């Protein structure tokens, strides 16, 4: 099923406020390329789409601007920002720092059997996405995998930090899954992370997580070449960290 603003709205919780639901829908639509980099956004059109007033739309635009996803140009309008390679690399650096610490903690101290069971279940469900090329479902299961790891070692704040910094990163991740990075490779990387945790091998767990989170460094140059209109800042790759 094709993702649209309306389908994303249906995935939000009715109990949330209109302004929160609008922010979630617009943020996710930018990440999933429903709203393309460089696209102009109209307060009136979005308000009409969801049958709401323009005020919560305006507030959502402000939050998206603070998150670095839209740019509000006085007298000119609001636009989805192009993907900043520098912002992606900085977000990846922060995410790697946090998630390597998470996986190190998991391997050092171990994690509960129930959490391991949940991780294995997520791996099985991810593998079932490979053959039908179900990228949307895999993306959600990937999110669940990393969230489960952080919460499984009682590091809720770590996951909040990751969520805050990864919006730009997520756009490349979402673009890379159907166009550059094979799903099977990502599932294998997740499997290696869990195996290292189960073996209580800290060094192996850290290396497996680093390799996984540096996958984007492999895929992004190809994506920049294939979709140049979506990106800015090609010089950022001069400062890539070495592969582990």
Short mmCIF file of C-alpha atoms in Angstrom, two decimals:
data_model
loop_
_atom_site.label_atom_id
_atom_site.label_comp_id
_atom_site.label_asym_id
_atom_site.label_seq_id
_atom_site.Cartn_x
_atom_site.Cartn_y
_atom_site.Cartn_z
CA UNK A 1 0.00 0.00 0.00
CA UNK A 2 1.37 3.40 -0.94
CA UNK A 3 2.18 5.62 2.01
CA UNK A 4 0.33 8.94 2.04
CA UNK A 5 -0.26 11.72 4.53
CA UNK A 6 -3.65 10.17 5.25
CA UNK A 7 -2.28 6.68 5.95
CA UNK A 8 0.35 8.16 8.28
CA UNK A 9 -2.40 10.11 10.08
CA UNK A 10 -4.29 6.86 10.64
CA UNK A 11 -1.22 5.42 12.35
CA UNK A 12 -1.19 8.17 15.00
CA UNK A 13 -3.06 7.88 18.28
CA UNK A 14 -6.48 9.47 18.55
CA UNK A 15 -5.67 10.36 22.16
CA UNK A 16 -2.84 12.70 21.09
CA UNK A 17 -3.49 16.37 20.42
CA UNK A 18 -3.99 17.57 16.86
CA UNK A 19 -0.70 19.51 16.96
CA UNK A 20 1.20 16.41 18.13
CA UNK A 21 -0.40 14.20 15.49
CA UNK A 22 0.37 16.74 12.78
CA UNK A 23 4.00 16.95 13.85
CA UNK A 24 4.33 13.16 13.87
CA UNK A 25 2.68 12.80 10.46
CA UNK A 26 4.72 15.54 8.79
CA UNK A 27 7.98 14.36 10.38
CA UNK A 28 7.39 10.78 9.24
CA UNK A 29 6.27 11.91 5.78
CA UNK A 30 9.55 13.78 5.35
CA UNK A 31 11.56 10.77 6.56
CA UNK A 32 9.68 8.43 4.21
CA UNK A 33 10.00 10.83 1.26
CA UNK A 34 6.23 11.30 0.99
CA UNK A 35 7.23 14.96 1.17
CA UNK A 36 10.36 15.23 -0.97
CA UNK A 37 13.51 17.25 -0.24
CA UNK A 38 13.05 20.76 -1.62
CA UNK A 39 9.24 20.47 -1.78
CA UNK A 40 7.22 23.56 -0.87
CA UNK A 41 4.69 23.13 1.94
CA UNK A 42 1.43 25.03 2.18
CA UNK A 43 -0.19 25.68 5.56
CA UNK A 44 -3.58 25.93 3.89
CA UNK A 45 -3.24 22.72 1.87
CA UNK A 46 -2.11 20.68 4.87
CA UNK A 47 -4.83 22.20 7.07
CA UNK A 48 -7.41 21.31 4.41
CA UNK A 49 -6.01 17.78 4.06
CA UNK A 50 -6.67 17.05 7.74
CA UNK A 51 -9.65 19.38 8.21
CA UNK A 52 -7.89 21.37 10.93
CA UNK A 53 -7.12 25.05 11.46
CA UNK A 54 -3.87 26.56 10.24
CA UNK A 55 -2.55 27.27 13.75
CA UNK A 56 -1.51 23.67 14.64
CA UNK A 57 0.02 23.35 11.16
CA UNK A 58 2.05 26.50 11.79
CA UNK A 59 3.19 25.10 15.15
CA UNK A 60 4.17 21.81 13.50
CA UNK A 61 6.24 23.74 10.95
CA UNK A 62 8.10 25.49 13.77
CA UNK A 63 8.93 22.17 15.46
CA UNK A 64 10.04 20.68 12.15
CA UNK A 65 12.24 23.71 11.57
CA UNK A 66 13.84 23.22 14.99
CA UNK A 67 14.45 19.57 14.06
CA UNK A 68 16.20 20.67 10.86
CA UNK A 69 13.62 19.13 8.53
CA UNK A 70 11.99 22.25 7.08
CA UNK A 71 13.12 25.78 6.38
CA UNK A 72 10.76 28.71 6.82
CA UNK A 73 11.72 31.48 4.40
CA UNK A 74 10.03 34.81 5.19
CA UNK A 75 7.87 36.08 2.34
CA UNK A 76 8.74 32.96 0.31
CA UNK A 77 7.21 29.99 2.11
CA UNK A 78 8.17 26.78 3.90
CA UNK A 79 10.25 24.08 2.25
CA UNK A 80 11.41 20.57 3.12
CA UNK A 81 15.17 20.87 3.49
CA UNK A 82 17.45 18.80 1.33
CA UNK A 83 19.37 16.05 3.08
CA UNK A 84 22.45 17.55 4.67
CA UNK A 85 25.30 15.08 4.44
CA UNK A 86 27.09 16.89 7.26
CA UNK A 87 24.02 16.56 9.51
CA UNK A 88 23.71 12.88 8.59
CA UNK A 89 27.33 12.17 9.48
CA UNK A 90 27.06 14.05 12.76
CA UNK A 91 23.89 12.18 13.68
CA UNK A 92 25.53 8.87 12.78
CA UNK A 93 28.51 9.74 15.01
CA UNK A 94 26.23 10.47 17.98
CA UNK A 95 24.14 7.37 17.36
CA UNK A 96 27.20 5.14 17.14
CA UNK A 97 28.62 6.59 20.36
CA UNK A 98 25.39 5.92 22.24
CA UNK A 99 24.50 2.52 20.76
CA UNK A 100 28.00 1.10 21.11
CA UNK A 101 27.80 2.01 24.79
CA UNK A 102 24.40 0.29 24.97
CA UNK A 103 25.61 -2.92 23.34
CA UNK A 104 28.76 -2.91 25.49
CA UNK A 105 26.58 -2.74 28.60
CA UNK A 106 24.39 -5.55 27.29
CA UNK A 107 27.38 -7.81 26.60
CA UNK A 108 29.12 -7.00 29.90
CA UNK A 109 26.16 -7.44 32.22
CA UNK A 110 23.89 -9.60 30.10
CA UNK A 111 20.23 -8.93 29.42
CA UNK A 112 17.07 -10.63 30.59
CA UNK A 113 15.89 -13.78 28.87
CA UNK A 114 12.62 -12.10 27.94
CA UNK A 115 14.52 -9.34 26.12
CA UNK A 116 16.64 -11.88 24.23
CA UNK A 117 13.48 -13.72 23.24
CA UNK A 118 11.98 -10.47 21.97
CA UNK A 119 15.15 -9.71 19.97
CA UNK A 120 15.11 -13.17 18.37
CA UNK A 121 11.44 -12.72 17.51
CA UNK A 122 12.25 -9.38 15.87
CA UNK A 123 15.07 -11.03 13.90
CA UNK A 124 12.70 -13.73 12.65
CA UNK A 125 10.12 -11.13 11.62
CA UNK A 126 12.80 -9.05 9.89
CA UNK A 127 13.98 -12.07 7.92
CA UNK A 128 10.43 -12.63 6.68
CA UNK A 129 10.60 -9.15 5.12
CA UNK A 130 13.56 -10.05 2.90
CA UNK A 131 11.93 -12.15 0.20
CA UNK A 132 8.82 -10.00 -0.38
CA UNK A 133 11.05 -6.86 -0.15
CA UNK A 134 8.74 -5.39 2.48
CA UNK A 135 10.82 -2.30 3.18
CA UNK A 136 8.21 -0.37 5.15
CA UNK A 137 7.65 -3.23 7.58
CA UNK A 138 11.38 -3.83 7.90
CA UNK A 139 11.94 -0.17 8.76
CA UNK A 140 9.50 -0.43 11.68
CA UNK A 141 11.06 -3.70 12.88
CA UNK A 142 14.51 -2.13 12.66
CA UNK A 143 13.33 0.70 14.89
CA UNK A 144 11.88 -1.83 17.32
CA UNK A 145 15.16 -3.78 17.39
CA UNK A 146 17.28 -0.80 18.38
CA UNK A 147 14.69 0.49 20.84
CA UNK A 148 14.45 -2.93 22.48
CA UNK A 149 18.22 -3.05 22.94
CA UNK A 150 18.33 0.35 24.67
CA UNK A 151 15.31 -0.26 26.86
CA UNK A 152 16.51 -3.82 27.55
CA UNK A 153 19.51 -2.45 29.44
CA UNK A 154 17.35 0.17 31.17
CA UNK A 155 18.70 3.07 29.09
CA UNK A 156 15.53 4.91 28.14
CA UNK A 157 17.31 8.27 27.98
CA UNK A 158 19.81 6.81 25.52
CA UNK A 159 16.96 5.94 23.18
CA UNK A 160 15.47 9.43 23.57
CA UNK A 161 18.81 10.95 22.58
CA UNK A 162 18.98 8.68 19.53
CA UNK A 163 15.44 9.64 18.49
CA UNK A 164 16.26 13.33 18.80
CA UNK A 165 19.36 13.25 16.58
CA UNK A 166 18.42 10.78 13.90
CA UNK A 167 15.78 12.55 11.81
CA UNK A 168 18.19 13.47 9.00
CA UNK A 169 19.87 10.08 9.33
CA UNK A 170 16.52 8.32 9.03
CA UNK A 171 15.85 9.90 5.64
CA UNK A 172 18.99 8.31 4.22
CA UNK A 173 18.23 5.02 6.00
CA UNK A 174 14.77 4.98 4.49
CA UNK A 175 16.13 5.80 1.03
CA UNK A 176 18.96 3.26 1.28
CA UNK A 177 16.83 0.22 2.12
CA UNK A 178 15.01 -0.08 -1.22
CA UNK A 179 17.75 1.47 -3.34
CA UNK A 180 21.16 0.54 -1.96
CA UNK A 181 21.39 -1.69 1.12
CA UNK A 182 20.09 -5.30 0.87
CA UNK A 183 17.68 -6.22 3.65
CA UNK A 184 19.44 -9.53 4.17
CA UNK A 185 22.69 -7.75 5.00
CA UNK A 186 20.98 -5.67 7.68
CA UNK A 187 19.31 -8.72 9.21
CA UNK A 188 22.66 -10.54 9.28
CA UNK A 189 24.22 -7.57 11.05
CA UNK A 190 21.43 -7.54 13.65
CA UNK A 191 21.91 -11.29 14.12
CA UNK A 192 25.64 -10.83 14.75
CA UNK A 193 24.92 -8.15 17.36
CA UNK A 194 22.57 -10.45 19.28
CA UNK A 195 24.97 -13.40 19.01
CA UNK A 196 27.80 -11.32 20.49
CA UNK A 197 25.58 -10.20 23.36
CA UNK A 198 24.55 -13.78 24.08
CA UNK A 199 28.20 -14.86 24.02
CA UNK A 200 29.02 -11.99 26.43
CA UNK A 201 31.76 -10.95 24.01
CA UNK A 202 32.10 -7.20 24.51
CA UNK A 203 34.65 -6.55 21.77
CA UNK A 204 32.65 -8.53 19.20
CA UNK A 205 29.42 -6.78 20.20
CA UNK A 206 31.01 -3.34 19.83
CA UNK A 207 32.50 -4.23 16.44
CA UNK A 208 29.21 -5.66 15.20
CA UNK A 209 27.32 -2.50 16.18
CA UNK A 210 29.96 -0.24 14.62
CA UNK A 211 29.84 -2.17 11.36
CA UNK A 212 26.05 -1.98 11.32
CA UNK A 213 25.84 1.75 12.00
CA UNK A 214 28.58 2.54 9.48
CA UNK A 215 26.61 0.83 6.74
CA UNK A 216 25.23 4.24 5.85
CA UNK A 217 28.76 5.38 4.95
CA UNK A 218 28.76 2.66 2.31
CA UNK A 219 25.34 3.43 0.90
CA UNK A 220 25.19 7.24 1.00
CA UNK A 221 27.78 8.05 -1.72
CA UNK A 222 25.83 5.82 -4.11
CA UNK A 223 22.57 7.48 -3.11
CA UNK A 224 24.07 10.94 -3.66
CA UNK A 225 25.09 9.94 -7.17
CA UNK A 226 21.67 8.46 -7.92
CA UNK A 227 19.55 11.19 -6.31
CA UNK A 228 21.69 14.37 -6.42
CA UNK A 229 18.68 16.71 -6.18
CA UNK A 230 17.87 15.31 -2.71
CA UNK A 231 21.26 16.10 -1.17
CA UNK A 232 23.52 18.99 -0.30
CA UNK A 233 27.08 19.08 1.02
CA UNK A 234 28.91 16.42 -0.98
CA UNK A 235 32.24 17.44 0.58
CA UNK A 236 31.18 15.86 3.88
CA UNK A 237 32.48 12.47 2.78
CA UNK A 238 36.06 13.74 2.84
CA UNK A 239 35.90 13.27 6.61
CA UNK A 240 34.49 9.74 6.75
CA UNK A 241 35.72 7.58 9.65
CA UNK A 242 37.54 4.39 8.65
CA UNK A 243 35.53 1.17 8.43
CA UNK A 244 36.12 -1.18 11.38
#
